[in-house]
Coordinates of C-alpha atoms in Angstrom, one line a residue:
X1 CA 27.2 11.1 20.7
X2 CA 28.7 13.3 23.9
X3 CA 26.3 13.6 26.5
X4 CA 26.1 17.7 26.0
X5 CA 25.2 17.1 22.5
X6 CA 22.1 14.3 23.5
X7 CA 20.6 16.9 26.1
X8 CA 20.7 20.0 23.4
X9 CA 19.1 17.1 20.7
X10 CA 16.5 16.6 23.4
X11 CA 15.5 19.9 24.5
X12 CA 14.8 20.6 21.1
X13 CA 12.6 17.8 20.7
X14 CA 10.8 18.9 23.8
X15 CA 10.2 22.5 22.4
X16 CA 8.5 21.4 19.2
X17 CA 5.1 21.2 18.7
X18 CA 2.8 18.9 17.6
X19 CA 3.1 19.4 13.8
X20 CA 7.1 19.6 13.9
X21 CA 7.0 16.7 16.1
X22 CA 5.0 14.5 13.8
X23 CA 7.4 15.5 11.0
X24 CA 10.5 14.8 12.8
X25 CA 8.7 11.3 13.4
X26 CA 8.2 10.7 10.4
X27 CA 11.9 11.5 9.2
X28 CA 13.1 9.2 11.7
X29 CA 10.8 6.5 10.6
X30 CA 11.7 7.3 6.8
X31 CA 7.8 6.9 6.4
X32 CA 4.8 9.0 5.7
X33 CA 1.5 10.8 7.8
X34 CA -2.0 12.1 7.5
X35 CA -2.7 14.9 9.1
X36 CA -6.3 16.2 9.9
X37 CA -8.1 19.6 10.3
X38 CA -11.0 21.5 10.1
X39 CA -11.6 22.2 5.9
X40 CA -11.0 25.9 6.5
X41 CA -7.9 25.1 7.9
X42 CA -6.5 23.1 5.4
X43 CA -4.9 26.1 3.4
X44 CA -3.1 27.5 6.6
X45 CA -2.0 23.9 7.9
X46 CA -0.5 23.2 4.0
X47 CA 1.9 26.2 4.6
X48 CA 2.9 26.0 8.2
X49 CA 4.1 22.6 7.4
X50 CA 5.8 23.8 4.3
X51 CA 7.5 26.9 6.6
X52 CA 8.6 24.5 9.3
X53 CA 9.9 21.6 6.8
X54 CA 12.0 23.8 5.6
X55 CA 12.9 26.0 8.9
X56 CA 13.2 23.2 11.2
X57 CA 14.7 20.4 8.7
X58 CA 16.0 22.7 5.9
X59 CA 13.3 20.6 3.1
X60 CA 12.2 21.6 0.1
X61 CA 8.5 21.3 -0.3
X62 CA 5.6 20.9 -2.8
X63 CA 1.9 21.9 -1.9
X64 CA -0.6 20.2 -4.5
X65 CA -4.6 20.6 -4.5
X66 CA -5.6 17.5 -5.5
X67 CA -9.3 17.2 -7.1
X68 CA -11.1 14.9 -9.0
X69 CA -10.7 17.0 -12.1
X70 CA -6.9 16.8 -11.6
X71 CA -4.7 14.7 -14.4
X72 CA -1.9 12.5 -13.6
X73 CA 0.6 15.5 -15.6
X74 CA -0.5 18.0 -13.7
X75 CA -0.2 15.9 -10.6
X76 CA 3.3 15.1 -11.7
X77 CA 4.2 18.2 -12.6
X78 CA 3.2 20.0 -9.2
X79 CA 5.0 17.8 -7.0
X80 CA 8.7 18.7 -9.1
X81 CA 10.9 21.6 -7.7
X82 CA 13.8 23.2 -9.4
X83 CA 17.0 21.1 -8.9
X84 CA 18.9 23.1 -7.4
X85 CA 21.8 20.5 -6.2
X86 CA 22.7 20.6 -10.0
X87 CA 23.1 16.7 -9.9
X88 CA 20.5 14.7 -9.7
X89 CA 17.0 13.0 -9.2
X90 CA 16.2 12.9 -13.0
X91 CA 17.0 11.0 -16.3
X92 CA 16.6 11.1 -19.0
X93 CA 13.9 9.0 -21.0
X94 CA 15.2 9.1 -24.4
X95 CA 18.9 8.0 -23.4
X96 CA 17.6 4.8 -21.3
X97 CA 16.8 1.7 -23.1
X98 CA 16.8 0.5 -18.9
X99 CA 13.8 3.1 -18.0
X100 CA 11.9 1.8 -21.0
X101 CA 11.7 -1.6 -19.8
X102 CA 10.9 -0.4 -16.4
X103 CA 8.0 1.4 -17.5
X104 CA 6.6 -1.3 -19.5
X105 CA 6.9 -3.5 -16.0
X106 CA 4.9 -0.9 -14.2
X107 CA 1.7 -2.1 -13.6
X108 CA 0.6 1.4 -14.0
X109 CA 2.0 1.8 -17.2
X110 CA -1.6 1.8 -18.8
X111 CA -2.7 4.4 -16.4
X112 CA 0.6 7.2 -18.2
X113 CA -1.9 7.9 -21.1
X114 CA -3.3 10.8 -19.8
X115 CA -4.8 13.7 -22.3
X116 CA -2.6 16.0 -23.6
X117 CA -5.2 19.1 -23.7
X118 CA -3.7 20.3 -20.5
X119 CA -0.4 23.2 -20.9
X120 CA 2.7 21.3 -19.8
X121 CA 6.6 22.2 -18.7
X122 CA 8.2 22.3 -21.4
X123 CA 10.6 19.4 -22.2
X124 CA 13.7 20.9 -20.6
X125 CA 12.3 22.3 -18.0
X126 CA 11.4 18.8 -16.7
X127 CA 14.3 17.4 -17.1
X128 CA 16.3 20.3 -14.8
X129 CA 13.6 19.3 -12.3
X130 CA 13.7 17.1 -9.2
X131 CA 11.1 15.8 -6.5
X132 CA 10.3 17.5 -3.5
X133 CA 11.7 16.7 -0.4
X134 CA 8.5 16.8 1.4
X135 CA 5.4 17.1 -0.7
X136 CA 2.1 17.9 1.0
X137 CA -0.8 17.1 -0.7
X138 CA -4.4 18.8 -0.1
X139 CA -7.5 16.2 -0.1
X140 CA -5.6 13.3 -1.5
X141 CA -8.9 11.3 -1.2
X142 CA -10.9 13.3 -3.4
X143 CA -8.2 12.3 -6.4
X144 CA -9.0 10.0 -9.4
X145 CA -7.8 6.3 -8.3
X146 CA -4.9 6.8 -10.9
X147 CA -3.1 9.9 -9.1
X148 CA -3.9 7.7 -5.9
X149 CA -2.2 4.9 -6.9
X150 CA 0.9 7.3 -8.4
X151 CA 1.2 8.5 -4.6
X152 CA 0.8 4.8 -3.8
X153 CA 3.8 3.9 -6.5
X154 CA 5.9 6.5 -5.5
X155 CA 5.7 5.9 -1.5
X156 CA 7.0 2.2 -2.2
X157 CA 9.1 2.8 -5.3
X158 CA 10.6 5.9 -4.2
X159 CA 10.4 7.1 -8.0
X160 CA 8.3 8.4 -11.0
X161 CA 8.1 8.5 -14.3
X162 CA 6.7 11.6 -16.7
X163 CA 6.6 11.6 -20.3
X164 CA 10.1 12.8 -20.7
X165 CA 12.4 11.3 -17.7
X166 CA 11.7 9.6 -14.4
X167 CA 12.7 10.9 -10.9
X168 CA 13.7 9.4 -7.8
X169 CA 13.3 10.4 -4.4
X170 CA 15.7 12.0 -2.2
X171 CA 17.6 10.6 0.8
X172 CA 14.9 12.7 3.4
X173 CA 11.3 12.3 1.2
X174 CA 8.4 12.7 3.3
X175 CA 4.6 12.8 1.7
X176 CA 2.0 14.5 4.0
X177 CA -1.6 14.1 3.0
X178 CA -3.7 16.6 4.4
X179 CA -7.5 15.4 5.1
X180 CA -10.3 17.7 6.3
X181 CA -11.9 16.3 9.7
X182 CA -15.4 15.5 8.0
X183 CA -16.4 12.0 8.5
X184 CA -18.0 12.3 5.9
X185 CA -15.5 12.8 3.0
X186 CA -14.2 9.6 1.3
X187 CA -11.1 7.4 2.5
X188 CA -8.2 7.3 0.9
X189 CA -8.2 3.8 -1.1
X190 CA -7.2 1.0 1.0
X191 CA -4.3 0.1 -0.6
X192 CA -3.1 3.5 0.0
X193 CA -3.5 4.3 3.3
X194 CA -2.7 1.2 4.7
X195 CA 0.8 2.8 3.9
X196 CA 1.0 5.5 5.8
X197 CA 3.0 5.3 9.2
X198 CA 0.6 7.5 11.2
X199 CA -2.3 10.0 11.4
X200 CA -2.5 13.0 13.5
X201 CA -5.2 15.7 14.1
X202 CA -4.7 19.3 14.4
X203 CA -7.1 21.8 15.5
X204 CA -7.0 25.4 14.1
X205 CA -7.3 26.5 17.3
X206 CA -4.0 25.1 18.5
X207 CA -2.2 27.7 15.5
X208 CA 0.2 27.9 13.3
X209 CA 3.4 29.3 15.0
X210 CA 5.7 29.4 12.0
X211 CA 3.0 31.0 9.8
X212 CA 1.9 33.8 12.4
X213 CA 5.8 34.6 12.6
X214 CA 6.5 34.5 9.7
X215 CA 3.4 36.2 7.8
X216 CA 1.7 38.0 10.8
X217 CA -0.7 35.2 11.3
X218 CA -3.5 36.9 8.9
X219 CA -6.0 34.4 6.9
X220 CA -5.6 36.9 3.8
X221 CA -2.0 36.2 3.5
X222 CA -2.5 32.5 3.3
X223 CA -4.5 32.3 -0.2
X224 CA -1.4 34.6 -1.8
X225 CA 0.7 31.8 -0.4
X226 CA -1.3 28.5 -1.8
X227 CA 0.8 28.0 -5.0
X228 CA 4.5 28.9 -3.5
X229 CA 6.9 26.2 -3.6
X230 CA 9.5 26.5 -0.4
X231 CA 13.1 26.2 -0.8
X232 CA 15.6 24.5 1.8
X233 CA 16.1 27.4 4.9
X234 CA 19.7 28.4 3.5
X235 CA 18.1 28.7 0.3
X236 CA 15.3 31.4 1.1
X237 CA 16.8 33.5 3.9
X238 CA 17.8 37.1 2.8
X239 CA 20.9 37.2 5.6
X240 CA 22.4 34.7 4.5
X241 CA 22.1 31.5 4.9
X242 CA 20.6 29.9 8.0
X243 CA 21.0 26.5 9.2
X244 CA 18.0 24.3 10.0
X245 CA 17.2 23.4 13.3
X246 CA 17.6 19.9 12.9
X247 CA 21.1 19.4 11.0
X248 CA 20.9 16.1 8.8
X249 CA 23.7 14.3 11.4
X250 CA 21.1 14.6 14.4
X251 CA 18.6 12.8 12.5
X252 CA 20.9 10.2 11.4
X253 CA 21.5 9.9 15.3
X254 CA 17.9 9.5 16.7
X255 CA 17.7 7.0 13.3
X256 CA 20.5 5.0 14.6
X257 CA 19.4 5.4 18.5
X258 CA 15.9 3.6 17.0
X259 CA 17.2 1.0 15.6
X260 CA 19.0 0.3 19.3
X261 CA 15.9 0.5 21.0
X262 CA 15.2 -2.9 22.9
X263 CA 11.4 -3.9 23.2
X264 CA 11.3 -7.0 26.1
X265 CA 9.3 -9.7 25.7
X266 CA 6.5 -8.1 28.2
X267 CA 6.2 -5.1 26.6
X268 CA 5.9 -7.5 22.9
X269 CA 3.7 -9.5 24.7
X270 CA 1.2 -6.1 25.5
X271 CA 1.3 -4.9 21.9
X272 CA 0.3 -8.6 20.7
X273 CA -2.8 -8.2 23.3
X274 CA -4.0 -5.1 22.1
X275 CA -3.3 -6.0 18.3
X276 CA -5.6 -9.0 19.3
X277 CA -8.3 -7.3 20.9
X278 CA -8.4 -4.5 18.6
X279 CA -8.9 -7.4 15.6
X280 CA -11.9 -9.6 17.6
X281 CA -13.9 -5.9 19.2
X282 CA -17.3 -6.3 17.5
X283 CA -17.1 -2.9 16.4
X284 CA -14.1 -3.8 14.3
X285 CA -14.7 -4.6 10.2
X286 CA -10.8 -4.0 9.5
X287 CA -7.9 -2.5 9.2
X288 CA -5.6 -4.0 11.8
X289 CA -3.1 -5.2 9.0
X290 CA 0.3 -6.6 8.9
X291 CA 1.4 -3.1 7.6
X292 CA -0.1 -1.6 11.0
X293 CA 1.4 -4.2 13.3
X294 CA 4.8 -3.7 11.3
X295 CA 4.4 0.3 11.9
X296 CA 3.1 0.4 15.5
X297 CA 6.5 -1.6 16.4
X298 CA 8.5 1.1 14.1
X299 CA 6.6 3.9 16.1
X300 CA 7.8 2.3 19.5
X301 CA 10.9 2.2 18.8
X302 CA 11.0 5.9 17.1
X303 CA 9.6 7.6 20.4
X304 CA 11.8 5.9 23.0
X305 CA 14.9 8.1 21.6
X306 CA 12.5 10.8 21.8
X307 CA 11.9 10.4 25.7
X308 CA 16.0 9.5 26.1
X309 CA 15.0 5.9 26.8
X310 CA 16.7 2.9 25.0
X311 CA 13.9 0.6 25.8
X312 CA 10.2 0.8 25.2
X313 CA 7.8 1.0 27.4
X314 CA 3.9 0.8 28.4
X315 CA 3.0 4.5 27.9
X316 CA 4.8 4.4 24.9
X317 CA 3.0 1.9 23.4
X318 CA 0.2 3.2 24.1
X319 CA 1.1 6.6 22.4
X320 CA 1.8 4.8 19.5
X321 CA -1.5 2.8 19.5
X322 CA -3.6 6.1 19.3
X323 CA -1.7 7.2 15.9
X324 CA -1.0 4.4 13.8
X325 CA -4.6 2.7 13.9
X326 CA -7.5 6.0 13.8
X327 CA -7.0 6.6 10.0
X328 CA -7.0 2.2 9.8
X329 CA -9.7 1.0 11.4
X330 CA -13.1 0.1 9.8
X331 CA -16.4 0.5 11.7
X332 CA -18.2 -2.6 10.7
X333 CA -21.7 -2.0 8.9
X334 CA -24.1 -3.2 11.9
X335 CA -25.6 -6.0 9.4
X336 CA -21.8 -7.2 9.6
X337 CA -21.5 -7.1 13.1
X338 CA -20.3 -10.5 14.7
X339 CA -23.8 -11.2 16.8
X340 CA -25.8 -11.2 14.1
X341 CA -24.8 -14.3 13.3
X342 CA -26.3 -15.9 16.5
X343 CA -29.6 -13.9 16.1
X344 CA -28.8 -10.2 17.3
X345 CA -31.4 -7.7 16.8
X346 CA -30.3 -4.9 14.0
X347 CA -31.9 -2.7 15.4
X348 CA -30.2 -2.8 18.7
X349 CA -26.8 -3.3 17.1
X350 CA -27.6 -0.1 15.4
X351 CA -27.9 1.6 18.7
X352 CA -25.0 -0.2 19.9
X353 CA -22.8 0.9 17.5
X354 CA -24.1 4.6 16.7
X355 CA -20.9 7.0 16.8
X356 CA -18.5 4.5 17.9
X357 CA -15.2 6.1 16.6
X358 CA -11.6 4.5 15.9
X359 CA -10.4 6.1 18.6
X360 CA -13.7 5.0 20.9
X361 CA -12.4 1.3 19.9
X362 CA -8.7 2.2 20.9
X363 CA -9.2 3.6 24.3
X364 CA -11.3 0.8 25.2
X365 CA -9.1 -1.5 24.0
X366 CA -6.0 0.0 25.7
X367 CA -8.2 0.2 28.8
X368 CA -9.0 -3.6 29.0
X369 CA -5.5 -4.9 28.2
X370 CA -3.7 -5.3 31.4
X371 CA -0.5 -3.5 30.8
X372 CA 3.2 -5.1 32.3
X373 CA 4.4 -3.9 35.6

C-alpha cells in the first residue's frame, strides 16, 4: 500500500469514535462485540450503530428486541434482509437432500420445533431473503436459551436454517449484542459469551453523532426508527449513491497488516503474566478461558495497524486487556473464595470482596505485572 494511501487509512481511523472504532475492530478481527449502556439508551445506541454500519462500512443491518417471549421464527425471521445482490445467501430446503442431513446433525435440530401460532413470511418471501450483514441484537441475555444458542450456532457456523431454506453468512458478518449497564440483569450463557471478541461500554452522555446528524438528535425520532432495517450507504442515499467511508479494500489491508504484526517474546512473555495473575487473583471464579487468551492475542495484533506499528507493544496490551476480559470474568461467590479453605472468616471475605468489579481485578492486575522495557 503507497505511503499516501496508509496516512489517509490512518487519519480516518483517528477521527472515529468509540462506537465506529469498535466496529471497524471487530471487522478486522472477523469477530463479534458487546456493547453496554444505560437501558434508556439502548434504543438510540441500536440505531447509531445501524447508521454508521452502513455509513462508515456500507453494511446492511438488522435490529432485533430479543425477550423471553420471543420464538426461534421470529428470531429468525428478524435478523433476514431483502437480498438485494440477487445471488445469494439462501437455498433452498426442498431441492437439498445435503441440507437435510445437515440438519439432522445439528445438535440443535430438536430445538427447530418451535409453535406455529406465530404469523410468518411467507414461503417465498424467505427464500428471496439473506442475512444481515451486521445484526444488532437488543438484550440478547434476556432470550430463551434456544434463540441463545441459535446466535451461538450461527457465530461459529456462519449459517442458519428456517423451515424453508438455510442461510449463510456474508463475507463482512458482524453480531453486536447490546446489554444494558445493570449488574443486575442476567449474563449471557457461558457458552455464548465466551465467544465474543470484546466488550465495550458507552455512556449516553458521550452521544450519538450519526443519529443527531442524521435525525436531529431528538429521543422522539428514535422509537419511529426501532423496527427499520438499514440498507448498504449506496443503497439508501437519495443523491445517488455514496461510497462508505471505509471501502472493502482498506479493510482487507489493516486485515492483512494484522496478520504481519510481530509480538516478541517479551511482550508474549507480559500477556502470559497477566493471563496468570488474572486466573490465581482471589477475587477470580472464571472466565479467563482459552477463547479469551486466543482473542486478547487477536486484539493485539488488530490494534498495532491501528497505531501504524507492525509490532505490539506494552500499552497495547494493556488496551486490549481492559476489553476482552470485563464481560469474562466471574466474581467468585465469597464462600468460594480461595482462603476459605485455610479458615478465612466469611464474613470478612464478604467485606473483602464487596463491589470488586472485572475491571477492579484488571487494573490491579495490569498494575502488579511488571511490564518489558
Amino acid at each position: 500500500m503507497a505511503e499516501t494511501d496508509q496516512s489517509s487509512l490512518i487519519n480516518k481511523v483517528h477521527s472515529l469514535s468509540d462506537l465506529e472504532l469498535a466496529t471497524l475492530l471487530c471487522l478486522v478481527a472477523n469477530q463479534h462485540c458487546i456493547i453496554e449502556t444505560e437501558d434508556e439508551g439502548l434504543d438510540q445506541l441500536a440505531q447509531e450503530l445501524s447508521l454508521l454500519a452502513s455509513i462508515n462500512f456500507g453494511l446492511s443491518t438488522a435490529v432485533v428486541d430479543c425477550s423471553i417471549s420471543q420464538s426461534l421464527d421470529e428470531f429468525r425471521r428478524d435478523i433476514l434482509v431483502v437480498n438485494t445482490a440477487g445471488k445469494g445467501h439462501s437455498v433452498n430446503d426442498g431441492a437439498s437432500l445435503a441440507k437435510e442431513n445437515s440438519l439432522s446433525r445439528s445438535p440443535y435440530a430438536s430445538k427447530r420445533t418451535e409453535s406455529t401460532s406465530h404469523s410468518l413470511p411467507a414461503i417465498e418471501e424467505m427464500e428471496d431473503q439473506a442475512l444481515a450483514q451486521v445484526i444488532i441484537t437488543k438484550n440478547l441475555n434476556l432470550a430463551s436459551l434456544q434463540i441463545q444458542m441459535q446466535a451461538l450456532e450461527l457465530i461459529r457456523t456462519k449459517r442458519i436454517f428456517t423451515r424453508t431454506s438455510f442461510h449463510t453468512a456474508p463475507k463482512r458478518f458482524l453480531l453486536i449484542v447490546l446489554l444494558s449497564g445493570d449488574k443486575s440483569s442476567p449474563r449471557l450463557k457461558s457458552h455464548l459469551n465466551d465467544q465474543i471478541f470484546v466488550s465495550h461500554y458507552h455512556s449516553s452522555e458521550d452521544g450519538f453523532p450519526n443519529l443527531e446528524s442524521d435525525y436531529g438528535s431528538t429521543a422522539d425520532d428514535v422509537e419511529s426508527l426501532s423496527s427499520v432495517v438499514r440498507k448498504p450507504a449506496e443503497e439508501s442515499t437519495k443523491g445517488g449513491p455514496r461510497e462508505p467511508i471505509f471501502s472493502d479494500t482498506e479493510i482487507e489491508t489493516l486485515i492483512s497488516q494484522r496478520n504481519k504484526t510481530v509480538i516478541s517474546a517479551e511482550v508474549k512473555r507480559y500477556m502470559q503474566n497477566i493471563i496468570t495473575f488474572l486466573r490465581m487473583h482471589r477475587a477470580v471464579g472464571g472466565g479467563i478461558s482459552a477463547y479469551a487468551t486466543r482473542y486478547f492475542d487477536l486484539l493485539v495484533k488488530c490494534l498495532a495497524p491501528l497505531h501504524s506499528l507492525t509490532y505490539a507493544t506494552p500499552s497495547l496490551v494493556v488496551l486490549a486487556a481492559r476489553k476482552v476480559y470485563p464481560h469474562r470474568i466471574i466474581i467468585t461467590k465469597p464462600e468460594n473464595e480461595r482462603s476459605m479453605q485455610w479458615g478465612s472468616d466469611l464474613s470478612a471475605v464478604a467485606a473483602l470482596l464487596e463491589g470488586v468489579t472485572p475491571e477492579d481485578v484488571i487494573d490491579e492486575v495490569i498494575g502488579m505485572v511488571e511490564a518489558p522495557l
